[in-house]
Coordinates of C-alpha atoms in Angstrom, one line a residue:
X416 CA -20.8 -6.1 17.0
X417 CA -19.3 -2.7 15.9
X418 CA -18.5 -0.3 18.6
X419 CA -20.5 2.6 17.4
X420 CA -20.0 5.0 20.4
X421 CA -18.1 8.2 20.6
X422 CA -15.2 5.9 21.8
X423 CA -14.5 4.6 18.2
X424 CA -12.7 7.8 17.7
X425 CA -10.4 7.4 20.6
X426 CA -9.7 3.7 19.4
X427 CA -9.0 4.5 15.9
X428 CA -6.6 7.3 16.4
X429 CA -4.9 5.6 19.1
X430 CA -4.1 2.5 17.0
X431 CA -3.3 4.9 13.9
X432 CA -0.9 7.1 15.9
X433 CA 1.2 4.0 16.6
X434 CA 1.0 2.8 13.2
X435 CA 1.9 6.2 11.7
X436 CA 5.3 6.1 14.0
X437 CA 5.9 2.6 12.8
X438 CA 4.9 3.4 9.0
X439 CA 7.6 6.2 9.1
X440 CA 10.3 4.5 11.0
X441 CA 9.8 1.8 8.6
X442 CA 9.8 3.8 5.4
X443 CA 13.1 5.4 6.7
X444 CA 14.6 2.1 7.2
X445 CA 13.6 1.0 3.8
X446 CA 15.3 4.1 2.0
X447 CA 18.4 3.5 4.4
X448 CA 18.7 0.0 2.9
X449 CA 18.2 1.0 -0.5
X450 CA 21.1 3.5 0.2
X451 CA 23.0 0.9 2.0
X452 CA 22.5 -1.5 -1.2
X453 CA 23.4 1.1 -3.9
X454 CA 26.5 2.2 -2.0
X455 CA 27.8 -1.5 -1.2
X456 CA 26.8 -3.0 -5.0
X457 CA 26.1 -0.4 -7.1
X458 CA 24.0 -2.7 -8.9
X459 CA 20.3 -2.1 -10.4
X460 CA 19.6 -6.0 -10.6
X461 CA 20.3 -6.0 -6.8
X462 CA 18.1 -3.3 -6.4
X463 CA 15.4 -5.1 -8.6
X464 CA 15.6 -8.2 -6.6
X465 CA 15.2 -6.2 -3.3
X466 CA 11.9 -4.4 -4.5
X467 CA 10.6 -8.0 -5.7
X468 CA 11.6 -9.5 -2.3
X469 CA 9.5 -6.8 -0.8
X470 CA 6.4 -7.6 -2.3
X471 CA 6.6 -11.1 -3.5
X472 CA 5.3 -12.8 0.0
X473 CA 2.3 -10.9 -0.2
X474 CA 1.8 -11.9 -4.0
X475 CA 2.6 -15.7 -3.5
X476 CA 1.4 -16.1 0.2
X477 CA -1.5 -13.5 0.5
X478 CA -4.5 -16.0 0.2
X479 CA -3.2 -18.6 2.7
X480 CA -2.3 -15.5 5.0
X481 CA -5.9 -14.2 4.9
X482 CA -7.3 -17.5 6.2
X483 CA -5.1 -17.2 9.4
X484 CA -6.4 -13.5 9.6
X485 CA -9.8 -14.5 9.8
X486 CA -9.4 -17.4 11.9
X487 CA -7.6 -16.2 14.6
X488 CA -7.4 -13.1 17.0
X489 CA -6.6 -10.1 14.6
X490 CA -5.1 -8.2 17.6
X491 CA -2.6 -10.6 18.4
X492 CA -1.7 -11.2 14.7
X493 CA -0.8 -7.2 14.3
X494 CA 1.1 -7.3 17.4
X495 CA 2.8 -10.5 16.6
X496 CA 3.8 -9.3 13.0
X497 CA 5.1 -6.0 14.4
X498 CA 7.3 -8.0 16.8
X499 CA 8.4 -10.3 14.0
X500 CA 9.6 -7.3 12.0
X501 CA 11.2 -5.7 15.1
X502 CA 13.0 -8.9 15.8
X503 CA 14.3 -9.5 12.3
X504 CA 15.6 -5.8 12.2
X505 CA 17.1 -6.0 15.7
X506 CA 19.1 -9.1 14.5
X507 CA 20.5 -7.2 11.4
X508 CA 21.5 -4.3 13.8
X509 CA 23.6 -6.7 16.1
X510 CA 25.1 -8.3 13.4
X511 CA 26.1 -5.0 11.8
X512 CA 27.9 -4.3 15.0
X513 CA 30.5 -6.5 14.3
X514 CA 30.7 -7.2 10.5
X515 CA 29.9 -5.4 7.2
X516 CA 26.4 -6.6 6.2
X517 CA 26.3 -9.3 3.4
X518 CA 24.0 -8.6 0.6
X519 CA 22.4 -12.0 0.9
X520 CA 21.8 -11.2 4.7
X521 CA 19.7 -7.8 3.7
X522 CA 17.5 -9.9 1.6
X523 CA 16.9 -12.3 4.2
X524 CA 15.7 -9.5 6.7
X525 CA 14.0 -7.8 4.0
X526 CA 11.9 -11.0 3.1
X527 CA 10.8 -11.6 6.5
X528 CA 10.0 -8.0 7.1
X529 CA 8.0 -8.4 4.0
X530 CA 6.1 -11.5 5.6
X531 CA 5.4 -9.6 8.6
X532 CA 3.6 -6.6 6.5
X533 CA 1.6 -9.3 4.5
X534 CA 0.1 -10.5 7.8
X535 CA -0.1 -6.9 9.6
X536 CA -1.8 -5.0 6.4
X537 CA -5.0 -7.3 6.0
X538 CA -5.4 -7.6 9.8
X539 CA -5.3 -3.9 10.2
X540 CA -8.0 -3.3 7.1
X541 CA -10.3 -6.1 8.8
X542 CA -9.9 -4.7 12.1
X543 CA -10.9 -1.1 11.3
X544 CA -14.8 -1.9 10.7
X545 CA -15.1 -3.6 14.1
X546 CA -14.2 -0.3 15.4
X547 CA -15.6 2.4 13.3
X548 CA -19.4 2.9 12.2
X549 CA -20.0 2.0 8.7
X550 CA -20.9 5.7 7.5
X551 CA -17.4 6.9 9.0
X552 CA -15.3 4.1 7.0
X553 CA -14.6 6.3 3.9
X554 CA -13.5 9.3 6.1
X555 CA -11.0 7.0 8.2
X556 CA -9.6 5.4 4.9
X557 CA -8.9 9.2 4.0
X558 CA -7.1 9.8 7.0
X559 CA -5.4 6.8 6.7
X560 CA -4.0 7.6 3.1
X561 CA -2.9 11.1 4.7
X562 CA -0.8 9.2 7.3
X563 CA 0.8 7.1 4.5
X564 CA 1.6 10.3 2.4
X565 CA 3.3 11.8 5.3
X566 CA 5.5 8.9 5.6
X567 CA 6.3 9.1 1.8
X568 CA 7.0 12.9 2.4
X569 CA 9.1 12.6 5.4
X570 CA 11.2 9.3 5.0
X571 CA 13.4 10.1 2.2
X572 CA 14.8 13.4 3.5
X573 CA 15.0 12.0 6.9
X574 CA 16.9 8.7 5.4
X575 CA 19.2 10.7 3.4
X576 CA 20.0 13.0 6.5
X577 CA 20.2 10.1 9.3
X578 CA 22.2 7.6 6.8
X579 CA 24.8 10.5 6.3
X580 CA 25.2 11.2 10.1
X581 CA 24.4 7.5 11.7
X582 CA 25.6 4.1 11.1
X583 CA 22.7 1.8 9.6
X584 CA 22.4 0.2 12.9
X585 CA 21.3 3.0 14.5
X586 CA 18.7 3.9 11.9
X587 CA 17.4 0.0 12.2
X588 CA 17.2 0.6 16.0
X589 CA 14.6 3.4 15.5
X590 CA 12.4 1.1 13.3
X591 CA 12.6 -1.4 16.5
X592 CA 11.3 1.4 18.5
X593 CA 8.6 2.3 16.1
X594 CA 7.4 -1.4 15.8
X595 CA 7.3 -1.8 19.6
X596 CA 5.3 1.6 19.9
X597 CA 2.9 0.3 17.2
X598 CA 2.5 -2.9 19.3
X599 CA 1.7 -0.9 22.6
X600 CA -1.0 1.5 21.1
X601 CA -2.7 -1.9 19.4
X602 CA -2.4 -3.6 22.6
X603 CA -4.2 -0.6 24.6
X604 CA -7.3 -0.8 22.2
X605 CA -9.9 -3.2 23.0
X606 CA -10.8 -4.8 19.6
X607 CA -14.1 -6.6 19.3
X608 CA -13.4 -10.5 18.6
X609 CA -15.3 -12.6 16.0
X610 CA -17.7 -15.1 17.5
X611 CA -16.7 -18.7 17.1
X612 CA -19.1 -19.5 14.6
X613 CA -17.5 -16.7 12.4
X614 CA -14.2 -17.9 13.2
X615 CA -14.9 -21.4 12.1
X616 CA -11.6 -22.9 13.3
X617 CA -12.3 -26.7 12.7
X618 CA -13.3 -26.1 8.9
X619 CA -11.1 -27.1 6.2
X620 CA -8.1 -24.8 5.2
X621 CA -8.5 -25.1 1.7
X622 CA -12.2 -24.5 1.5
X623 CA -11.7 -21.3 3.6
X624 CA -9.1 -20.0 1.2
X625 CA -11.6 -20.4 -1.9
X626 CA -14.4 -18.8 0.4
X627 CA -12.5 -15.6 0.1
X628 CA -12.7 -15.7 -3.5
X629 CA -16.5 -17.1 -3.4
X630 CA -17.6 -14.2 -1.1
X631 CA -15.8 -11.7 -3.7
X632 CA -17.2 -13.3 -6.8
X633 CA -20.9 -13.0 -4.9
X634 CA -20.7 -9.3 -4.9
X635 CA -20.2 -8.6 -8.2
X636 CA -20.0 -4.8 -8.2
X637 CA -16.9 -5.3 -6.0
X638 CA -15.4 -8.1 -8.1
X639 CA -15.7 -6.0 -11.3
X640 CA -14.0 -3.2 -9.3
X641 CA -11.3 -5.5 -8.4
X642 CA -11.0 -6.4 -11.9
X643 CA -10.7 -2.8 -13.2
X644 CA -8.4 -2.1 -10.2
X645 CA -6.0 -4.9 -11.4
X646 CA -6.0 -3.3 -15.0
X647 CA -5.3 -0.2 -13.7
X648 CA -2.2 -1.5 -11.4
X649 CA -0.9 -3.1 -14.3
X650 CA -0.8 -0.2 -16.3
X651 CA 0.1 2.3 -13.5
X652 CA 2.6 0.5 -11.2
X653 CA 5.3 0.6 -13.8
X654 CA 5.0 4.4 -13.9
X655 CA 6.1 4.3 -10.4
X656 CA 9.4 3.0 -11.1
X657 CA 10.3 5.3 -14.2
X658 CA 9.9 8.6 -12.3
X659 CA 13.6 8.8 -11.8
X660 CA 14.0 7.8 -15.3
X661 CA 12.0 10.5 -17.0
X662 CA 12.9 12.9 -14.3
X663 CA 16.8 12.5 -15.1
X664 CA 17.0 11.1 -18.5
X665 CA 14.4 12.9 -20.5
X666 CA 14.0 16.2 -18.3
X667 CA 17.7 16.1 -17.9
X668 CA 17.5 16.6 -14.0
X669 CA 19.6 15.4 -10.9
X670 CA 18.7 13.2 -7.9
X671 CA 17.1 16.6 -6.6
X672 CA 14.6 16.7 -9.4
X673 CA 13.5 13.3 -8.6
X674 CA 13.0 14.3 -4.9
X675 CA 11.1 17.3 -6.3
X676 CA 8.6 14.9 -7.9
X677 CA 8.4 12.3 -5.1
X678 CA 7.5 15.2 -3.0
X679 CA 5.0 16.6 -5.0
X680 CA 3.1 13.4 -5.7
X681 CA 3.2 12.8 -1.9
X682 CA 2.0 16.2 -1.1
X683 CA -1.0 15.7 -3.6
X684 CA -1.8 12.5 -1.9
X685 CA -1.8 14.0 1.5
X686 CA -4.2 16.8 0.3
X687 CA -6.3 14.1 -1.3
X688 CA -6.4 12.0 1.9
X689 CA -7.5 15.0 4.0
X690 CA -10.0 16.1 1.6
X691 CA -11.6 12.3 1.5
X692 CA -11.4 12.8 5.4
X693 CA -13.4 15.9 5.4
X694 CA -15.8 14.9 2.6
X695 CA -16.1 11.4 2.9
X696 CA -19.8 11.0 3.1
X697 CA -20.3 11.5 -0.4
X698 CA -22.8 9.1 -1.8
X699 CA -22.0 8.7 -5.4
X700 CA -18.8 6.9 -4.9
X701 CA -18.4 5.7 -8.3
X702 CA -17.9 9.3 -9.6
X703 CA -15.0 9.7 -6.9
X704 CA -13.6 6.4 -8.2
X705 CA -13.9 7.2 -11.9
X706 CA -12.8 10.9 -11.3
X707 CA -9.8 9.9 -9.8
X708 CA -8.8 7.2 -12.5
X709 CA -9.3 10.1 -15.0
X710 CA -7.1 12.6 -13.3
X711 CA -4.3 9.9 -13.3
X712 CA -4.8 9.2 -16.8
X713 CA -4.8 12.7 -17.8
X714 CA -1.9 14.0 -15.8
X715 CA 0.2 11.0 -17.3
X716 CA -0.8 11.9 -20.8
X717 CA 0.1 15.6 -20.6
X718 CA 3.4 14.4 -18.9
X719 CA 4.2 12.2 -22.0
X720 CA 3.4 15.2 -24.4
X721 CA 5.8 17.7 -22.6
X722 CA 9.1 18.9 -24.0
X723 CA 12.2 18.2 -22.2
X724 CA 12.0 22.0 -20.9
X725 CA 8.7 21.1 -19.2
X726 CA 9.7 20.1 -16.0
X727 CA 7.8 22.5 -14.0
X728 CA 4.6 21.2 -15.6
X729 CA 5.6 17.6 -14.7
X730 CA 5.9 18.6 -11.1
X731 CA 2.2 19.9 -11.3
X732 CA 1.2 16.8 -13.0
X733 CA 2.9 14.7 -10.0
X734 CA 1.0 16.7 -7.7
X735 CA -2.4 16.0 -9.4
X736 CA -1.7 12.1 -9.8
X737 CA -1.0 12.1 -6.2
X738 CA -4.2 14.1 -5.5
X739 CA -6.0 11.4 -7.1
X740 CA -5.0 8.4 -5.4
X741 CA -6.9 8.4 -2.1
X742 CA -10.2 9.0 -4.2
X743 CA -9.3 5.7 -5.8
X744 CA -7.7 3.5 -3.0
X745 CA -9.4 4.9 0.1
X746 CA -12.7 4.8 -1.6
X747 CA -12.2 1.4 -2.6
X748 CA -11.2 0.0 0.7
X749 CA -13.9 1.6 2.5
X750 CA -16.5 -0.2 0.2
X751 CA -15.0 -3.4 0.9
X752 CA -15.3 -2.8 4.5
X753 CA -18.7 -1.9 4.3
X754 CA -20.1 -4.7 1.7
X755 CA -18.2 -7.6 3.0
X756 CA -19.0 -9.6 6.3
X757 CA -16.3 -9.1 9.0
X758 CA -15.4 -12.8 9.1
X759 CA -14.3 -12.7 5.5
X760 CA -12.5 -9.7 5.6
X761 CA -8.9 -10.9 6.2
X762 CA -9.2 -13.3 3.1
X763 CA -10.5 -10.7 1.0
X764 CA -8.1 -8.0 1.7
X765 CA -5.3 -10.4 1.6
X766 CA -6.7 -11.9 -1.9
X767 CA -7.0 -8.3 -3.5
X768 CA -3.4 -7.6 -2.3
X769 CA -2.1 -10.5 -3.7
X770 CA -3.8 -9.9 -7.1
X771 CA -2.5 -6.4 -7.3
X772 CA 0.7 -7.5 -6.3
X773 CA 0.9 -10.1 -9.0
X774 CA 0.1 -7.6 -11.5
X775 CA 3.2 -5.2 -10.5
X776 CA 5.9 -7.5 -11.7
X777 CA 4.4 -8.2 -15.0
X778 CA 3.6 -4.6 -15.6
X779 CA 7.4 -3.7 -14.4
X780 CA 9.0 -6.4 -16.9
X781 CA 6.9 -4.9 -19.8
X782 CA 7.3 -1.5 -19.2
X783 CA 11.0 -1.8 -18.8
X784 CA 11.2 -3.2 -22.4
X785 CA 9.0 -0.9 -23.9
X786 CA 10.1 2.0 -22.2
X787 CA 13.8 1.6 -23.6
X788 CA 12.3 0.7 -27.1
X789 CA 10.1 3.8 -27.4
X790 CA 11.5 6.3 -24.7
X791 CA 10.1 6.6 -21.2
X792 CA 7.8 9.9 -22.3
X793 CA 6.2 7.8 -25.0
X794 CA 5.4 5.2 -22.3
X795 CA 4.0 7.9 -20.0
X796 CA 1.4 9.1 -23.0
X797 CA 0.6 5.6 -23.9
X798 CA -0.1 4.5 -20.0
X799 CA -1.9 7.9 -19.5
X800 CA -4.4 7.1 -22.4
X801 CA -4.7 3.5 -21.6
X802 CA -5.8 4.6 -17.9
X803 CA -8.2 7.2 -19.5
X804 CA -9.6 4.4 -21.2
X805 CA -10.0 2.4 -18.1
X806 CA -12.1 5.5 -16.7
X807 CA -14.4 5.5 -19.5
X808 CA -15.0 1.7 -19.1
X809 CA -15.5 2.0 -15.2
X810 CA -18.8 3.9 -14.8
X811 CA -20.1 1.8 -18.1
X812 CA -19.9 -1.5 -16.0
X813 CA -23.6 -1.9 -14.7
X814 CA -22.3 -3.8 -11.8
X815 CA -20.1 -1.4 -10.7
X816 CA -22.5 1.6 -11.2
X817 CA -25.1 -0.3 -9.1

């Protein structure tokens, strides 16, 4: 079933070359849209709604989308999702030629792009084990994380430069081109299809949706890891939104200081992804996951204890936080790809993405409230201590340890 010949490397890197280009052009457009909304409205509420629109489809429709990913040809789903994203962007670019883009139209396009991503991400994760030998999955997860971090490093600077010299519709055109390139690279690779028995086209839709959860629950270790991960995301995701606040308010910085922390984080993530790619065959993966969570917790705790003059140490902490990420998310992705049968992977990845996405807004609302009350540095300290607690609990759970 899985292509284990030497050709798998060529296939994997062909797909990922296209994905990398599409990822970078999408990230640049996403940043440019944030600049556009900030410039045209100056409203924090509008930016909050835009970020909510960005991940709401995944949170709400994830389990339903997963059934489609498992039922139908994943190659066609990936190409279709990219084309939908490109079409929505192209329409926005054409309208921008003739009029000032209204905020509601930008929100609709963001929503459509988000639905496309909600189909594309689980399909890509479910396709990888059909191409890559099982023992290479952790390494490939490391390389995938590296590509993501490169897009995080490049996109803010590239978006800021392009937005200052070009119209928004020219930046949109680059993203459309990126999506078309991604479609071509996927089309070039022969992806093994699931057999008709595995696709189960005539089955009950609701039953299939529940099967994703049943399969996950049956693997007690993965299910426990998902619960730990949800708790981790619940505490950590709000911190993501508070980096600009701690950099500018607590450390009395400027937008340049915010950029420095973002680049430090993304550079650490790139280094972590490359290390995981090189040494991904490490057998005791629970040690990698626990160490990753502990590094994140320790870095946040130190950040929360720093005086207002400690910005340089905070930048180092940001790099360590970034370094820790691939050893958690990359290893977890590879474990799911190894332990779950290919015919259930779309549902399982959509379900896990949905659960994680639902943890984010709840965490964001709580953190925004508490950070205002107790100070953003204290929130970093509390979050760090909670995450260290999660790192201590993780290896104590027998199912995860096994």
